[in-house]
Short mmCIF file of C-alpha atoms in Angstrom, two decimals:
data_model
loop_
_atom_site.label_atom_id
_atom_site.label_comp_id
_atom_site.label_asym_id
_atom_site.label_seq_id
_atom_site.Cartn_x
_atom_site.Cartn_y
_atom_site.Cartn_z
CA LYS F 1 -4.46 5.09 -11.22
CA PRO F 2 -6.93 7.70 -10.75
CA GLY F 3 -11.08 6.61 -12.08
CA ALA F 4 -10.01 3.00 -10.72
CA PRO F 5 -13.05 1.76 -9.48
CA VAL F 6 -12.75 1.37 -6.84
CA THR F 7 -10.76 3.52 -3.66
CA ILE F 8 -9.60 2.62 -0.40
CA ILE F 9 -8.62 5.57 1.67
CA GLU F 10 -6.39 4.49 4.68
CA TYR F 11 -5.91 6.49 8.12
CA ALA F 12 -3.17 5.08 9.39
CA SER F 13 -0.67 6.32 12.42
CA LEU F 14 3.12 5.67 12.41
CA ALA F 15 3.37 4.25 14.89
CA CYS F 16 0.53 2.09 15.68
CA PRO F 17 1.55 -1.52 15.36
CA ILE F 18 -1.28 -3.38 12.91
CA CYS F 19 -1.13 -0.73 10.14
CA ARG F 20 3.11 -2.14 10.79
CA VAL F 21 1.66 -5.35 10.17
CA PHE F 22 -1.38 -3.49 7.33
CA HIS F 23 1.78 -2.34 4.65
CA ALA F 24 4.23 -5.57 5.50
CA LYS F 25 1.48 -8.72 4.84
CA VAL F 26 -1.12 -6.63 2.78
CA LEU F 27 -0.48 -3.51 1.11
CA PRO F 28 2.25 -5.43 -0.35
CA ARG F 29 -0.32 -8.04 -2.14
CA LEU F 30 -3.06 -5.39 -2.42
CA LYS F 31 -0.80 -3.30 -4.32
CA LYS F 32 0.02 -6.41 -6.89
CA GLU F 33 -3.39 -7.89 -8.03
CA TYR F 34 -5.45 -4.82 -7.05
CA ILE F 35 -3.67 -0.99 -7.27
CA ASP F 36 -1.30 -2.30 -10.17
CA THR F 37 -3.61 -3.29 -11.94
CA GLY F 38 -5.31 -0.62 -11.68
CA LYS F 39 -8.42 -1.86 -10.20
CA VAL F 40 -8.51 0.19 -6.91
CA VAL F 41 -6.63 3.70 -5.70
CA LEU F 42 -5.29 4.14 -2.57
CA ILE F 43 -4.89 6.81 -0.01
CA TYR F 44 -3.03 7.07 2.18
CA ARG F 45 -3.85 9.62 5.04
CA GLU F 46 -1.80 10.29 8.54
CA PHE F 47 -3.32 10.29 11.47
CA PRO F 48 -1.06 10.00 13.94
CA ILE F 49 -1.91 8.78 17.43
CA GLY F 50 0.68 10.39 20.29
CA LYS F 51 3.76 13.07 20.01
CA ALA F 52 6.55 10.79 18.44
CA ALA F 53 3.60 9.74 15.25
CA GLN F 54 2.94 13.48 14.70
CA ALA F 55 7.19 13.30 14.37
CA ALA F 56 7.29 10.40 12.14
CA ALA F 57 4.73 12.23 10.14
CA ALA F 58 6.09 15.43 9.72
CA ALA F 59 9.36 13.27 9.33
CA ALA F 60 7.70 12.10 6.35
CA ARG F 61 6.32 14.83 5.17
CA CYS F 62 9.76 16.15 5.48
CA ALA F 63 11.34 14.05 2.63
CA PRO F 64 11.38 14.92 -1.29
CA ALA F 65 8.87 14.19 -2.14
CA LYS F 66 9.54 11.09 -3.87
CA ASP F 67 10.93 9.15 -1.18
CA TYR F 68 7.98 9.91 1.20
CA PHE F 69 6.13 6.27 0.76
CA ARG F 70 9.32 4.87 0.66
CA VAL F 71 9.67 6.76 4.15
CA THR F 72 7.14 6.36 4.87
CA GLU F 73 7.57 1.75 4.82
CA LYS F 74 10.58 2.73 6.39
CA LEU F 75 8.93 4.59 9.43
CA LEU F 76 6.35 1.79 9.96
CA ALA F 77 8.85 -1.54 9.55
CA ASN F 78 11.58 0.67 12.39
CA GLN F 79 8.92 1.16 14.69
CA GLY F 80 10.96 0.26 17.78
CA LYS F 81 14.36 2.08 16.26
CA TRP F 82 11.70 5.83 17.35
CA TRP F 83 8.73 5.17 19.24
CA GLY F 84 7.94 6.28 22.54
CA GLN F 85 6.58 9.01 24.77
CA GLU F 86 8.87 11.53 22.05
CA ALA F 87 9.67 10.19 19.42
CA ALA F 88 14.19 9.62 19.39
CA LEU F 89 15.17 11.49 17.25
CA ASP F 90 17.94 10.53 16.50
CA PRO F 91 16.91 6.89 15.36
CA LEU F 92 14.15 8.64 13.46
CA TYR F 93 16.59 11.08 11.82
CA LYS F 94 19.11 8.14 10.31
CA LEU F 95 15.85 6.36 8.89
CA VAL F 96 15.08 9.41 6.73
CA GLN F 97 18.38 10.53 5.70
CA ASP F 98 19.55 8.22 2.67
CA THR F 99 17.00 10.59 0.92
CA GLY F 100 20.12 13.24 0.48
CA LEU F 101 17.70 15.49 3.56
CA SER F 102 20.50 17.40 6.56
CA ARG F 103 19.92 17.11 9.07
CA ALA F 104 19.82 21.06 9.78
CA ALA F 105 16.66 20.32 7.34
CA PHE F 106 15.59 17.35 8.80
CA ASP F 107 15.76 20.08 12.61
CA SER F 108 13.97 23.04 10.70
CA CYS F 109 11.16 20.93 8.89
CA LEU F 110 10.35 19.32 12.15
CA ALA F 111 9.57 22.82 13.36
CA ASN F 112 7.86 24.18 10.47
CA GLN F 113 4.44 24.88 11.91
CA PRO F 114 2.51 24.40 8.13
CA ILE F 115 3.84 20.97 7.69
CA ASN F 116 2.74 19.71 11.18
CA ASP F 117 -1.93 22.49 11.08
CA GLY F 118 -1.75 19.94 7.89
CA ILE F 119 -1.38 16.97 10.07
CA VAL F 120 -3.78 17.91 12.49
CA TRP F 121 -6.30 18.61 9.40
CA SER F 122 -6.04 15.74 8.12
CA LYS F 123 -6.77 14.27 11.68
CA GLN F 124 -9.06 15.83 12.49
CA ARG F 125 -10.89 15.52 9.07
CA GLY F 126 -9.91 11.31 9.54
CA ARG F 127 -12.16 11.93 13.12
CA LYS F 128 -15.01 13.98 10.90
CA LEU F 129 -15.77 11.25 9.40
CA GLY F 130 -15.13 9.36 12.34
CA VAL F 131 -12.06 7.47 12.65
CA GLN F 132 -11.55 6.84 16.22
CA GLY F 133 -8.45 4.97 15.96
CA THR F 134 -5.65 2.48 13.02
CA PRO F 135 -5.94 2.05 10.85
CA THR F 136 -8.65 2.61 9.35
CA PHE F 137 -9.82 2.63 6.12
CA PHE F 138 -12.94 3.93 3.84
CA ILE F 139 -14.06 1.51 0.39
CA ASN F 140 -16.11 2.91 -1.84
CA GLY F 141 -17.11 5.06 1.38
CA GLN F 142 -17.92 2.35 3.55
CA ARG F 143 -15.24 2.38 7.20
CA VAL F 144 -13.58 -0.75 8.17
CA ARG F 145 -11.30 -0.28 11.11
CA GLY F 146 -8.97 -2.65 12.74
CA VAL F 147 -6.84 -5.48 11.53
CA MET F 148 -7.45 -6.84 7.86
CA SER F 149 -7.05 -9.74 6.18
CA PHE F 150 -5.69 -9.36 2.71
CA GLU F 151 -9.44 -12.34 2.03
CA GLU F 152 -11.41 -9.62 4.27
CA MET F 153 -10.09 -6.62 2.05
CA GLN F 154 -10.70 -8.95 -0.44
CA LYS F 155 -13.96 -9.94 -0.17
CA LEU F 156 -14.88 -5.67 0.57
CA ILE F 157 -13.05 -4.86 -2.86
CA GLU F 158 -14.68 -7.92 -5.58
CA PRO F 159 -19.13 -6.32 -5.59
CA HIS F 160 -17.31 -3.36 -6.03
CA LEU F 161 -15.58 -4.56 -8.56
CA ALA F 162 -18.26 -6.36 -9.95
CA SER F 163 -21.04 -3.61 -9.51
CA ALA F 164 -17.77 -1.21 -12.32
CA LYS F 165 -18.09 -3.73 -14.30
CA PRO F 166 -20.44 -3.40 -17.88
CA ALA F 167 -23.54 -5.47 -18.12
#
């Protein structure tokens, strides 16, 4: 919800096992208790580490916009199927094909320079903000890197909510 009192910006790589755990175990509760209630807005930014993660980020962008986050979650949950020195394109395509994307469109999209440039831009922007690895979060501007439980995130969110409440 735009205008939420707390903004969390997440920089993540789809090949990051810690990001996978965050999305599987912490994000659902964060979404239920803070995002869905309008207290927090979460902004996801790509920070691919390695060629496979770059290809996976492009694959997510190739899916229809309405499916972007569902595909991102699917790619994170199934890292072992596509991740390696290079992305395994057949398994990567299998994870996005239920969006209606044809294989020809998928292959063409992965080679789309503006899409790849956009992902590189996101990573460069993160670097300028001090992102060195994933996941990195900015909670109302405060940079926090690495593994975080729901309770650790809650400790960082709650003071911002308390200060946002009228006296």
